[in-house]
């Protein structure tokens, strides 16, 4: 068994592996305040990155920059070595999905919420796979009847689970998780970790995860690369 | 022209006494609206007397060229007012409301003058053009204000929802579709409501005005029907335009939601 650090080094150093995403000197400001300071970061297929750091250090903003959800003031984001044209942002975001800290569901059943992405232009070539969803629900300790539940009947934690399922079924290349278990109890957190691990293992050479967490034990369990942020700057075990 | 009772200034003053009732209510219930009420009443008198003077000169056939500057000023003021009444603001809001009011009101009024009012002396006869434009502007202004206000408020309250959609690959059009539809529908509610109850609950001002000045009721009714349709279409057009203009400023071409672009007015 390799240690997490060794795995990430192997991935980063292997010559035939090309980074999926590269942030080059990415900066974000809000007037005079520097939010992200000249960030360089490469994300390779297979990497599972834990991102830690104090509140307000820029972790969420870094994930959002990776998903290209906000304008940046300097630097660039490359996808497989190339800049992304404005018209291709939705397609990019179908490959690099950011799971919001407070994901919002529509007022409908769980199943309708899970089907929502397939009404979008960018996911037209995919179809809702109920059997797969049911299998995922079982990993979370829920059965098929959960699909008929109304959004308003769900607890905050349950909404978070559905939002996670909605994202996993789309099989992005890079999954950006912003404290996905913060609102969950210990048992459900473990279910979520198992579900994500299961999803990752289905195609571990092609999938990457960036996981923001405040829980040290969790970061040890779920990642093979460790990064931390402070004052908008990236520190730690960084490659690329 | 039919016959009507001429109103003198002392009779206007008599009607102004009614405002004292509002003032009394305000004082009794401590609503602290006396000052606002006074300003509103004075503005009503001054603005209408001024417009009376302006109309007197614009209606002079030799001064026909004054019609367009007057129409432009009316439109500009309507557009600026629509932007000011919004609870949230963003860079370019006034340009958006002015353009929306201008395009919708002038298109519809132009259609009315060229196609509907064919019996007029000319297509820019001020006797018809100015009142029609005024009514269209007043109502479009409301639709635009309500629509834009609803749109910006909805964007703020549904921010998490919109961002969740963008994050899984929705285009800016897909992510904002519900909010845009909701805003346009809400902007249309007042005019739809008046179309529903007109004649049953309310007798519109223009129609009653024409009847008071001696026009046959059926003629006045036909005018009113035309006006209602003009107002409805201008409101729809203006609301759709303003919501889409602001959409283009709050969502950029990279399909990013510029939440910080919206600032709350104090």
Tab-separated table of C-alpha atoms in Angstrom:
chain	number	residue	atom	x	y	z
A	1	UNK	CA	0.000	0.000	0.000
A	2	UNK	CA	1.263	3.434	-0.855
A	3	UNK	CA	0.683	6.359	1.458
A	4	UNK	CA	-1.614	9.066	0.149
A	5	UNK	CA	1.358	11.365	-0.507
A	6	UNK	CA	3.125	8.712	-2.572
A	7	UNK	CA	0.040	8.061	-4.667
A	8	UNK	CA	-0.360	11.716	-5.528
A	9	UNK	CA	3.323	11.979	-6.369
A	10	UNK	CA	3.061	8.993	-8.676
A	11	UNK	CA	0.070	10.517	-10.391
A	12	UNK	CA	1.704	13.887	-10.762
A	13	UNK	CA	4.979	12.526	-12.020
A	14	UNK	CA	3.773	9.917	-14.475
A	15	UNK	CA	4.533	11.290	-17.902
A	16	UNK	CA	1.431	10.125	-19.700
A	17	UNK	CA	-0.903	11.835	-17.257
A	18	UNK	CA	-2.051	15.260	-18.266
A	19	UNK	CA	-3.782	17.589	-15.811
A	20	UNK	CA	-7.540	17.906	-16.193
A	21	UNK	CA	-7.637	21.398	-14.762
A	22	UNK	CA	-4.857	23.926	-14.352
A	23	UNK	CA	-5.247	27.141	-12.445
A	24	UNK	CA	-2.505	29.557	-13.459
A	25	UNK	CA	-1.889	32.607	-11.288
A	26	UNK	CA	-5.591	32.915	-10.524
A	27	UNK	CA	-6.506	35.930	-8.401
A	28	UNK	CA	-9.797	37.268	-7.121
A	29	UNK	CA	-10.350	40.579	-5.406
A	30	UNK	CA	-13.271	42.341	-3.868
A	31	UNK	CA	-12.296	45.988	-4.240
A	32	UNK	CA	-9.081	46.214	-2.166
A	33	UNK	CA	-9.407	42.834	-0.459
A	34	UNK	CA	-7.476	39.962	-2.018
A	35	UNK	CA	-9.641	36.849	-1.856
A	36	UNK	CA	-7.504	34.497	-3.925
A	37	UNK	CA	-3.860	35.339	-4.404
A	38	UNK	CA	-2.099	34.064	-7.543
A	39	UNK	CA	-3.156	30.459	-7.162
A	40	UNK	CA	-1.365	27.782	-9.180
A	41	UNK	CA	-2.967	24.370	-9.009
A	42	UNK	CA	-3.203	21.331	-11.260
A	43	UNK	CA	-5.723	18.592	-10.809
A	44	UNK	CA	-4.899	15.196	-12.317
A	45	UNK	CA	-7.202	12.272	-13.052
A	46	UNK	CA	-7.419	9.982	-10.052
A	47	UNK	CA	-6.475	12.620	-7.501
A	48	UNK	CA	-8.489	12.935	-4.342
A	49	UNK	CA	-7.570	16.264	-2.817
A	50	UNK	CA	-8.491	17.381	0.657
A	51	UNK	CA	-8.641	21.142	1.024
A	52	UNK	CA	-8.460	22.483	4.543
A	53	UNK	CA	-7.941	25.860	6.132
A	54	UNK	CA	-9.564	28.317	8.503
A	55	UNK	CA	-12.969	29.839	7.742
A	56	UNK	CA	-12.689	32.721	5.313
A	57	UNK	CA	-9.344	31.505	3.949
A	58	UNK	CA	-10.786	31.133	0.431
A	59	UNK	CA	-11.583	27.410	0.164
A	60	UNK	CA	-15.074	27.919	-1.219
A	61	UNK	CA	-13.844	30.608	-3.593
A	62	UNK	CA	-11.145	28.258	-4.860
A	63	UNK	CA	-13.733	25.550	-5.567
A	64	UNK	CA	-15.931	28.119	-7.292
A	65	UNK	CA	-12.975	29.253	-9.383
A	66	UNK	CA	-12.312	25.655	-10.372
A	67	UNK	CA	-15.950	25.452	-11.507
A	68	UNK	CA	-15.567	28.853	-13.193
A	69	UNK	CA	-18.668	30.126	-11.443
A	70	UNK	CA	-17.283	33.606	-10.746
A	71	UNK	CA	-15.290	36.083	-12.827
A	72	UNK	CA	-11.598	36.114	-11.885
A	73	UNK	CA	-9.516	39.283	-11.966
A	74	UNK	CA	-6.241	37.701	-13.103
A	75	UNK	CA	-4.824	34.416	-14.308
A	76	UNK	CA	-6.490	31.665	-16.233
A	77	UNK	CA	-8.197	28.309	-15.884
A	78	UNK	CA	-7.301	25.603	-18.408
A	79	UNK	CA	-9.294	22.469	-19.149
A	80	UNK	CA	-7.071	19.699	-20.536
A	81	UNK	CA	-4.497	22.339	-21.425
A	82	UNK	CA	-6.827	24.716	-23.233
A	83	UNK	CA	-8.779	27.818	-22.330
A	84	UNK	CA	-12.526	27.395	-22.262
A	85	UNK	CA	-14.586	29.578	-24.578
A	86	UNK	CA	-17.529	31.418	-22.943
A	87	UNK	CA	-20.046	29.379	-24.907
A	88	UNK	CA	-18.505	26.152	-23.569
A	89	UNK	CA	-18.782	27.013	-19.873
A	90	UNK	CA	-21.934	24.926	-19.335
A	91	UNK	CA	-20.230	21.935	-20.977
A	92	UNK	CA	-17.153	22.494	-18.798
A	93	UNK	CA	-19.401	22.607	-15.721
A	94	UNK	CA	-21.001	19.331	-16.720
A	95	UNK	CA	-17.483	17.861	-16.351
A	96	UNK	CA	-16.361	19.876	-13.335
A	97	UNK	CA	-19.264	19.986	-10.906
A	98	UNK	CA	-19.319	22.086	-7.774
A	99	UNK	CA	-21.658	20.871	-5.066
A	100	UNK	CA	-22.896	23.934	-3.257
A	101	UNK	CA	-22.627	24.188	0.523
A	102	UNK	CA	-26.351	24.935	0.633
A	103	UNK	CA	-27.628	23.091	-2.432
A	104	UNK	CA	-31.177	24.045	-3.365
A	105	UNK	CA	-33.815	21.628	-4.603
A	106	UNK	CA	-36.976	22.580	-6.475
A	107	UNK	CA	-40.437	22.164	-4.964
A	108	UNK	CA	-41.160	18.732	-6.388
A	109	UNK	CA	-40.558	15.081	-5.547
A	110	UNK	CA	-37.098	13.670	-4.956
A	111	UNK	CA	-37.319	11.831	-8.270
A	112	UNK	CA	-38.230	14.993	-10.184
A	113	UNK	CA	-35.286	16.745	-8.573
A	114	UNK	CA	-33.000	13.957	-9.675
A	115	UNK	CA	-34.384	14.143	-13.216
A	116	UNK	CA	-33.907	17.919	-13.419
A	117	UNK	CA	-30.372	17.892	-14.912
A	118	UNK	CA	-31.566	15.852	-17.880
A	119	UNK	CA	-33.849	18.700	-18.967
A	120	UNK	CA	-30.710	20.775	-19.557
A	121	UNK	CA	-29.209	21.121	-22.992
A	122	UNK	CA	-25.799	19.951	-21.818
A	123	UNK	CA	-27.099	16.621	-20.449
A	124	UNK	CA	-29.387	15.830	-23.390
A	125	UNK	CA	-27.291	12.818	-24.399
A	126	UNK	CA	-27.699	11.193	-20.982
A	127	UNK	CA	-30.776	9.604	-19.453
A	128	UNK	CA	-32.099	9.223	-15.932
A	129	UNK	CA	-31.141	5.767	-14.619
A	130	UNK	CA	-33.565	4.858	-11.864
A	131	UNK	CA	-31.939	1.510	-11.051
A	132	UNK	CA	-28.622	3.222	-10.441
A	133	UNK	CA	-30.218	5.838	-8.196
A	134	UNK	CA	-31.971	3.144	-6.184
A	135	UNK	CA	-28.628	1.369	-5.718
A	136	UNK	CA	-27.068	4.614	-4.501
A	137	UNK	CA	-30.003	5.247	-2.152
A	138	UNK	CA	-29.436	1.802	-0.643
A	139	UNK	CA	-25.850	2.756	0.166
A	140	UNK	CA	-27.344	5.680	2.086
A	141	UNK	CA	-29.726	3.383	3.948
A	142	UNK	CA	-32.816	4.496	2.014
A	143	UNK	CA	-35.099	2.550	-0.300
A	144	UNK	CA	-37.035	3.262	-3.480
A	145	UNK	CA	-40.001	4.855	-1.666
A	146	UNK	CA	-37.721	7.801	-0.895
A	147	UNK	CA	-38.025	8.870	-4.551
A	148	UNK	CA	-41.693	9.788	-4.082
A	149	UNK	CA	-41.013	12.097	-1.141
A	150	UNK	CA	-41.719	15.777	-1.580
A	151	UNK	CA	-38.837	18.222	-1.275
A	152	UNK	CA	-40.568	20.072	1.589
A	153	UNK	CA	-40.693	16.848	3.642
A	154	UNK	CA	-36.911	16.479	3.534
A	155	UNK	CA	-34.624	17.527	6.363
A	156	UNK	CA	-31.635	19.730	5.606
A	157	UNK	CA	-29.355	16.697	5.671
A	158	UNK	CA	-31.627	14.706	3.361
A	159	UNK	CA	-31.708	17.569	0.860
A	160	UNK	CA	-27.927	17.516	0.927
A	161	UNK	CA	-27.968	13.783	0.108
A	162	UNK	CA	-30.318	14.257	-2.823
A	163	UNK	CA	-28.188	17.087	-4.169
A	164	UNK	CA	-25.170	14.777	-3.944
A	165	UNK	CA	-26.994	11.991	-5.810
A	166	UNK	CA	-28.098	14.500	-8.432
A	167	UNK	CA	-24.454	15.329	-9.053
A	168	UNK	CA	-22.957	11.812	-8.839
A	169	UNK	CA	-25.356	10.395	-11.447
A	170	UNK	CA	-23.913	12.886	-13.964
A	171	UNK	CA	-20.450	11.276	-13.626
A	172	UNK	CA	-18.326	14.416	-13.776
A	173	UNK	CA	-14.574	14.116	-14.279
A	174	UNK	CA	-13.942	16.408	-11.338
A	175	UNK	CA	-16.220	16.614	-8.326
A	176	UNK	CA	-15.864	19.679	-6.099
A	177	UNK	CA	-17.370	19.048	-2.685
A	178	UNK	CA	-17.868	21.950	-0.285
A	179	UNK	CA	-18.203	20.402	3.176
A	180	UNK	CA	-20.757	17.858	1.967
A	181	UNK	CA	-21.180	16.251	5.385
A	182	UNK	CA	-21.222	19.402	7.527
A	183	UNK	CA	-24.992	19.198	8.043
A	184	UNK	CA	-25.067	15.427	8.604
A	185	UNK	CA	-24.842	13.206	11.667
A	186	UNK	CA	-21.890	10.872	12.099
A	187	UNK	CA	-23.647	7.765	10.723
A	188	UNK	CA	-24.965	9.537	7.629
A	189	UNK	CA	-21.563	11.123	7.051
A	190	UNK	CA	-20.037	7.664	6.899
A	191	UNK	CA	-22.742	6.581	4.427
A	192	UNK	CA	-21.912	9.607	2.261
A	193	UNK	CA	-18.196	8.855	2.370
A	194	UNK	CA	-18.929	5.262	1.345
A	195	UNK	CA	-21.182	6.413	-1.490
A	196	UNK	CA	-18.595	8.838	-2.843
A	197	UNK	CA	-15.840	6.257	-2.462
A	198	UNK	CA	-17.957	3.730	-4.338
A	199	UNK	CA	-18.606	6.226	-7.147
A	200	UNK	CA	-14.905	7.112	-7.365
A	201	UNK	CA	-13.834	3.467	-7.432
A	202	UNK	CA	-16.059	2.725	-10.429
A	203	UNK	CA	-13.597	4.652	-12.596
A	204	UNK	CA	-10.788	5.806	-10.338
A	205	UNK	CA	-8.291	6.503	-13.103
A	206	UNK	CA	-10.598	9.089	-14.714
A	207	UNK	CA	-12.266	10.752	-11.743
A	208	UNK	CA	-10.966	13.347	-9.318
A	209	UNK	CA	-12.407	14.843	-6.208
A	210	UNK	CA	-11.589	18.026	-4.333
A	211	UNK	CA	-13.076	17.835	-0.861
A	212	UNK	CA	-13.282	20.789	1.501
A	213	UNK	CA	-13.511	19.579	5.068
A	214	UNK	CA	-12.843	20.770	8.593
A	215	UNK	CA	-12.720	17.209	9.895
A	216	UNK	CA	-9.131	15.972	10.039
A	217	UNK	CA	-10.032	12.278	10.354
A	218	UNK	CA	-12.325	12.598	7.373
A	219	UNK	CA	-9.650	14.175	5.187
A	220	UNK	CA	-7.334	11.273	6.047
A	221	UNK	CA	-10.018	8.805	4.964
A	222	UNK	CA	-11.158	10.442	1.757
A	223	UNK	CA	-8.063	11.873	0.118
A	224	UNK	CA	-4.640	11.089	-1.253
A	225	UNK	CA	-3.431	14.690	-1.661
A	226	UNK	CA	-3.538	17.379	1.003
A	227	UNK	CA	-3.773	21.097	0.407
A	228	UNK	CA	-4.501	23.897	2.780
A	229	UNK	CA	-5.379	27.510	2.339
A	230	UNK	CA	-4.607	30.575	4.340
A	231	UNK	CA	-5.445	34.178	3.461
A	232	UNK	CA	-6.282	33.286	-0.110
A	233	UNK	CA	-3.031	31.437	-0.637
A	234	UNK	CA	-2.507	27.772	-1.280
A	235	UNK	CA	-0.017	25.919	0.866
A	236	UNK	CA	0.801	22.261	1.474
A	237	UNK	CA	1.461	19.233	-0.623
A	238	UNK	CA	0.937	20.666	-4.074
A	239	UNK	CA	1.787	19.228	-7.456
A	240	UNK	CA	1.711	20.335	-11.057
B	1	UNK	CA	-67.654	68.518	-29.156
B	2	UNK	CA	-70.525	67.989	-26.739
B	3	UNK	CA	-71.450	70.088	-23.749
B	4	UNK	CA	-69.827	69.971	-20.351
B	5	UNK	CA	-69.909	71.987	-17.152
B	6	UNK	CA	-66.915	74.293	-16.986
B	7	UNK	CA	-64.972	73.991	-13.722
B	8	UNK	CA	-63.593	77.177	-12.146
B	9	UNK	CA	-60.585	77.353	-9.825
B	10	UNK	CA	-62.753	77.801	-6.711
B	11	UNK	CA	-64.450	74.510	-7.573
B	12	UNK	CA	-61.034	72.821	-7.774
B	13	UNK	CA	-60.260	74.275	-4.353
B	14	UNK	CA	-63.495	72.754	-3.040
B	15	UNK	CA	-62.324	69.297	-4.142
B	16	UNK	CA	-58.961	69.916	-2.486
B	17	UNK	CA	-60.791	70.130	0.839
B	18	UNK	CA	-61.291	66.366	0.609
B	19	UNK	CA	-57.563	65.903	1.060
B	20	UNK	CA	-58.020	67.370	4.528
B	21	UNK	CA	-59.821	64.116	5.422
B	22	UNK	CA	-56.655	62.187	4.587
B	23	UNK	CA	-54.626	64.636	6.647
B	24	UNK	CA	-56.958	64.181	9.613
B	25	UNK	CA	-56.704	60.408	9.369
B	26	UNK	CA	-52.931	60.636	9.186
B	27	UNK	CA	-52.795	62.786	12.337
B	28	UNK	CA	-55.346	60.693	14.227
B	29	UNK	CA	-53.549	57.402	13.491
B	30	UNK	CA	-50.048	58.912	13.747
B	31	UNK	CA	-49.211	57.738	10.228
B	32	UNK	CA	-46.891	60.738	9.837
B	33	UNK	CA	-47.980	61.100	6.222
B	34	UNK	CA	-49.146	64.722	6.422
B	35	UNK	CA	-46.019	66.066	4.806
B	36	UNK	CA	-45.958	63.462	2.027
B	37	UNK	CA	-49.639	64.072	1.423
B	38	UNK	CA	-49.130	67.815	1.209
B	39	UNK	CA	-46.232	67.421	-1.218
B	40	UNK	CA	-48.215	64.937	-3.326
B	41	UNK	CA	-51.217	67.278	-3.469
B	42	UNK	CA	-49.137	70.305	-4.376
B	43	UNK	CA	-47.314	68.296	-7.037
B	44	UNK	CA	-50.639	67.113	-8.482
B	45	UNK	CA	-51.832	70.705	-8.824
B	46	UNK	CA	-48.580	72.186	-10.111
B	47	UNK	CA	-47.739	69.348	-12.533
B	48	UNK	CA	-51.230	69.211	-14.028
B	49	UNK	CA	-51.485	72.993	-14.400
B	50	UNK	CA	-48.097	73.038	-16.103
B	51	UNK	CA	-49.036	70.232	-18.451
B	52	UNK	CA	-52.244	72.135	-19.188
B	53	UNK	CA	-50.183	75.111	-20.313
B	54	UNK	CA	-47.877	72.870	-22.349
B	55	UNK	CA	-50.814	71.104	-24.003
B	56	UNK	CA	-52.410	74.428	-24.830
B	57	UNK	CA	-49.340	75.394	-26.849
B	58	UNK	CA	-48.706	71.915	-28.298
B	59	UNK	CA	-52.277	71.746	-29.548
B	60	UNK	CA	-51.643	74.906	-31.567
B	61	UNK	CA	-51.307	73.575	-35.146
B	62	UNK	CA	-48.502	76.039	-35.856
B	63	UNK	CA	-46.402	74.536	-33.062
B	64	UNK	CA	-46.708	70.907	-34.265
B	65	UNK	CA	-42.912	70.398	-33.928
B	66	UNK	CA	-43.235	70.646	-30.132
B	67	UNK	CA	-45.077	67.302	-30.007
B	68	UNK	CA	-41.978	65.139	-30.266
B	69	UNK	CA	-39.804	66.866	-27.678
B	70	UNK	CA	-42.756	66.720	-25.300
B	71	UNK	CA	-43.307	63.021	-26.032
B	72	UNK	CA	-39.583	62.371	-25.551
B	73	UNK	CA	-39.503	64.164	-22.197
B	74	UNK	CA	-42.572	62.231	-20.990
B	75	UNK	CA	-40.932	58.955	-22.011
B	76	UNK	CA	-37.609	59.826	-20.413
B	77	UNK	CA	-39.239	60.754	-17.110
B	78	UNK	CA	-41.259	57.514	-17.129
B	79	UNK	CA	-38.094	55.481	-17.759
B	80	UNK	CA	-36.082	57.215	-15.037
B	81	UNK	CA	-38.938	56.843	-12.564
B	82	UNK	CA	-39.157	53.111	-13.238
B	83	UNK	CA	-35.472	52.700	-12.357
B	84	UNK	CA	-35.713	54.815	-9.211
B	85	UNK	CA	-38.647	52.872	-7.828
B	86	UNK	CA	-36.696	49.607	-7.889
B	87	UNK	CA	-35.595	48.345	-4.479
B	88	UNK	CA	-32.360	46.996	-5.867
B	89	UNK	CA	-30.062	48.653	-8.306
B	90	UNK	CA	-27.278	47.733	-10.690
B	91	UNK	CA	-25.026	49.619	-13.061
B	92	UNK	CA	-27.062	50.525	-16.143
B	93	UNK	CA	-30.537	50.100	-14.626
B	94	UNK	CA	-31.731	53.537	-15.799
B	95	UNK	CA	-30.621	52.899	-19.363
B	96	UNK	CA	-32.473	49.559	-19.278
B	97	UNK	CA	-35.740	51.030	-18.013
B	98	UNK	CA	-35.589	54.043	-20.345
B	99	UNK	CA	-34.942	51.822	-23.375
B	100	UNK	CA	-37.722	49.419	-22.395
B	101	UNK	CA	-40.269	52.170	-21.832
B	102	UNK	CA	-39.217	53.947	-24.990
B	103	UNK	CA	-39.327	50.946	-27.308
B	104	UNK	CA	-42.612	49.526	-26.029
B	105	UNK	CA	-44.586	52.757	-25.581
B	106	UNK	CA	-43.522	54.332	-28.884
B	107	UNK	CA	-44.079	51.167	-30.884
B	108	UNK	CA	-47.577	50.689	-29.524
B	109	UNK	CA	-48.503	54.373	-29.690
B	110	UNK	CA	-47.109	54.516	-33.214
B	111	UNK	CA	-49.297	51.590	-34.192
B	112	UNK	CA	-52.302	53.293	-32.617
B	113	UNK	CA	-51.710	56.552	-34.485
B	114	UNK	CA	-50.892	54.996	-37.846
B	115	UNK	CA	-53.307	52.085	-37.937
B	116	UNK	CA	-56.132	52.599	-35.448
B	117	UNK	CA	-56.660	56.373	-35.481
B	118	UNK	CA	-56.849	56.702	-39.244
B	119	UNK	CA	-59.483	59.443	-39.097
B	120	UNK	CA	-57.135	61.886	-37.354
B	121	UNK	CA	-55.901	64.994	-39.206
B	122	UNK	CA	-52.359	63.628	-39.130
B	123	UNK	CA	-50.581	60.682	-37.559
B	124	UNK	CA	-49.006	63.012	-35.038
B	125	UNK	CA	-52.102	65.019	-34.121
B	126	UNK	CA	-51.320	65.995	-30.515
B	127	UNK	CA	-54.936	65.805	-29.376
B	128	UNK	CA	-54.673	62.014	-29.736
B	129	UNK	CA	-50.961	61.296	-29.613
B	130	UNK	CA	-50.161	62.947	-26.289
B	131	UNK	CA	-53.056	61.488	-24.236
B	132	UNK	CA	-52.586	58.015	-25.725
B	133	UNK	CA	-48.840	58.070	-25.117
B	134	UNK	CA	-49.436	59.362	-21.589
B	135	UNK	CA	-51.807	56.532	-20.721
B	136	UNK	CA	-49.548	53.920	-22.281
B	137	UNK	CA	-46.493	55.311	-20.450
B	138	UNK	CA	-48.213	55.449	-17.075
B	139	UNK	CA	-49.198	51.798	-17.274
B	140	UNK	CA	-46.021	50.502	-18.898
B	141	UNK	CA	-44.083	52.231	-16.157
B	142	UNK	CA	-45.982	50.209	-13.556
B	143	UNK	CA	-45.484	46.922	-15.372
B	144	UNK	CA	-41.781	47.580	-15.788
B	145	UNK	CA	-41.324	48.583	-12.166
B	146	UNK	CA	-43.181	45.546	-10.838
B	147	UNK	CA	-41.500	43.185	-13.294
B	148	UNK	CA	-37.974	44.439	-12.670
B	149	UNK	CA	-38.467	44.571	-8.909
B	150	UNK	CA	-39.768	41.017	-8.887
B	151	UNK	CA	-36.915	39.829	-11.085
B	152	UNK	CA	-34.114	41.299	-8.967
B	153	UNK	CA	-35.763	40.184	-5.703
B	154	UNK	CA	-36.281	36.672	-7.060
B	155	UNK	CA	-32.639	36.466	-8.121
B	156	UNK	CA	-31.531	37.366	-4.619
B	157	UNK	CA	-33.891	34.990	-2.823
B	158	UNK	CA	-33.307	32.132	-5.274
B	159	UNK	CA	-29.565	32.626	-5.500
B	160	UNK	CA	-28.724	29.175	-4.123
B	161	UNK	CA	-31.121	27.546	-6.548
B	162	UNK	CA	-29.768	29.434	-9.551
B	163	UNK	CA	-26.174	28.676	-8.599
B	164	UNK	CA	-26.973	25.002	-8.042
B	165	UNK	CA	-28.315	24.856	-11.583
B	166	UNK	CA	-25.372	26.718	-13.123
B	167	UNK	CA	-22.997	24.422	-11.235
B	168	UNK	CA	-24.399	21.310	-12.907
B	169	UNK	CA	-24.168	22.761	-16.397
B	170	UNK	CA	-27.275	24.901	-16.879
B	171	UNK	CA	-26.873	27.810	-19.279
B	172	UNK	CA	-27.704	31.268	-17.921
B	173	UNK	CA	-30.986	31.033	-19.829
B	174	UNK	CA	-31.899	27.710	-18.224
B	175	UNK	CA	-30.834	28.760	-14.733
B	176	UNK	CA	-32.890	31.968	-14.825
B	177	UNK	CA	-35.925	30.756	-16.782
B	178	UNK	CA	-38.236	30.397	-13.741
B	179	UNK	CA	-37.201	33.768	-12.356
B	180	UNK	CA	-37.728	35.540	-15.667
B	181	UNK	CA	-41.141	33.927	-16.190
B	182	UNK	CA	-42.205	34.774	-12.653
B	183	UNK	CA	-41.134	38.419	-13.065
B	184	UNK	CA	-42.927	38.877	-16.391
B	185	UNK	CA	-46.116	37.262	-15.082
B	186	UNK	CA	-46.059	39.458	-11.989
B	187	UNK	CA	-45.495	42.570	-14.106
B	188	UNK	CA	-48.582	41.682	-16.158
B	189	UNK	CA	-50.890	41.080	-13.172
B	190	UNK	CA	-52.115	44.694	-12.713
B	191	UNK	CA	-53.152	45.176	-16.345
B	192	UNK	CA	-54.735	41.701	-16.540
B	193	UNK	CA	-56.665	42.513	-13.367
B	194	UNK	CA	-57.942	45.795	-14.786
B	195	UNK	CA	-58.960	44.082	-18.014
B	196	UNK	CA	-60.885	41.508	-15.964
B	197	UNK	CA	-62.913	44.014	-13.934
B	198	UNK	CA	-63.172	46.955	-16.317
B	199	UNK	CA	-66.781	48.077	-16.677
B	200	UNK	CA	-67.918	45.909	-13.766
B	201	UNK	CA	-66.013	47.293	-10.823
B	202	UNK	CA	-64.244	50.252	-12.384
B	203	UNK	CA	-65.094	52.815	-15.014
B	204	UNK	CA	-61.788	53.927	-16.511
B	205	UNK	CA	-60.796	57.570	-16.284
B	206	UNK	CA	-60.509	58.181	-19.987
B	207	UNK	CA	-63.926	56.734	-20.769
B	208	UNK	CA	-65.648	58.629	-17.981
B	209	UNK	CA	-63.803	61.766	-19.073
B	210	UNK	CA	-65.097	61.446	-22.589
B	211	UNK	CA	-68.626	60.780	-21.393
B	212	UNK	CA	-68.461	63.803	-19.060
B	213	UNK	CA	-67.338	65.960	-21.970
B	214	UNK	CA	-70.365	64.875	-23.956
B	215	UNK	CA	-69.224	61.930	-26.107
B	216	UNK	CA	-71.722	59.171	-26.819
B	217	UNK	CA	-71.135	56.311	-24.368
B	218	UNK	CA	-70.624	53.686	-27.108
B	219	UNK	CA	-67.926	55.832	-28.740
B	220	UNK	CA	-66.227	56.328	-25.385
B	221	UNK	CA	-66.367	52.565	-24.796
B	222	UNK	CA	-64.694	51.838	-28.131
B	223	UNK	CA	-61.909	54.275	-27.286
B	224	UNK	CA	-61.491	52.601	-23.945
B	225	UNK	CA	-61.267	49.119	-25.463
B	226	UNK	CA	-58.579	50.304	-27.852
B	227	UNK	CA	-56.672	51.911	-24.971
B	228	UNK	CA	-56.866	48.766	-22.846
B	229	UNK	CA	-55.348	46.708	-25.652
B	230	UNK	CA	-52.629	49.282	-26.263
B	231	UNK	CA	-51.754	49.343	-22.579
B	232	UNK	CA	-51.750	45.559	-22.308
B	233	UNK	CA	-49.416	45.076	-25.235
B	234	UNK	CA	-47.067	47.898	-24.249
B	235	UNK	CA	-46.897	46.580	-20.683
B	236	UNK	CA	-46.117	43.064	-21.881
B	237	UNK	CA	-43.477	44.288	-24.299
B	238	UNK	CA	-41.893	46.693	-21.800
B	239	UNK	CA	-41.790	44.096	-19.030
B	240	UNK	CA	-40.263	41.442	-21.269
B	241	UNK	CA	-37.654	43.925	-22.482
B	242	UNK	CA	-36.623	45.219	-19.078
B	243	UNK	CA	-36.371	41.749	-17.563
B	244	UNK	CA	-34.156	40.607	-20.423
B	245	UNK	CA	-31.993	43.730	-20.427
B	246	UNK	CA	-31.319	43.294	-16.717
B	247	UNK	CA	-30.815	39.534	-17.195
B	248	UNK	CA	-28.008	40.319	-19.648
B	249	UNK	CA	-26.308	42.527	-17.071
B	250	UNK	CA	-26.678	40.192	-14.080
B	251	UNK	CA	-25.635	37.058	-15.975
B	252	UNK	CA	-22.566	37.389	-18.188
B	253	UNK	CA	-21.803	35.493	-21.380
B	254	UNK	CA	-19.677	33.037	-19.391
B	255	UNK	CA	-22.926	31.891	-17.785
B	256	UNK	CA	-21.881	33.360	-14.445
B	257	UNK	CA	-24.374	34.886	-12.027
B	258	UNK	CA	-23.011	38.277	-10.954
B	259	UNK	CA	-24.690	38.417	-7.577
B	260	UNK	CA	-22.536	41.352	-6.466
B	261	UNK	CA	-23.854	43.446	-9.340
B	262	UNK	CA	-27.127	43.850	-7.435
B	263	UNK	CA	-27.028	46.406	-4.656
B	264	UNK	CA	-29.781	47.063	-2.170
B	265	UNK	CA	-31.045	50.618	-1.937
B	266	UNK	CA	-31.064	52.100	1.544
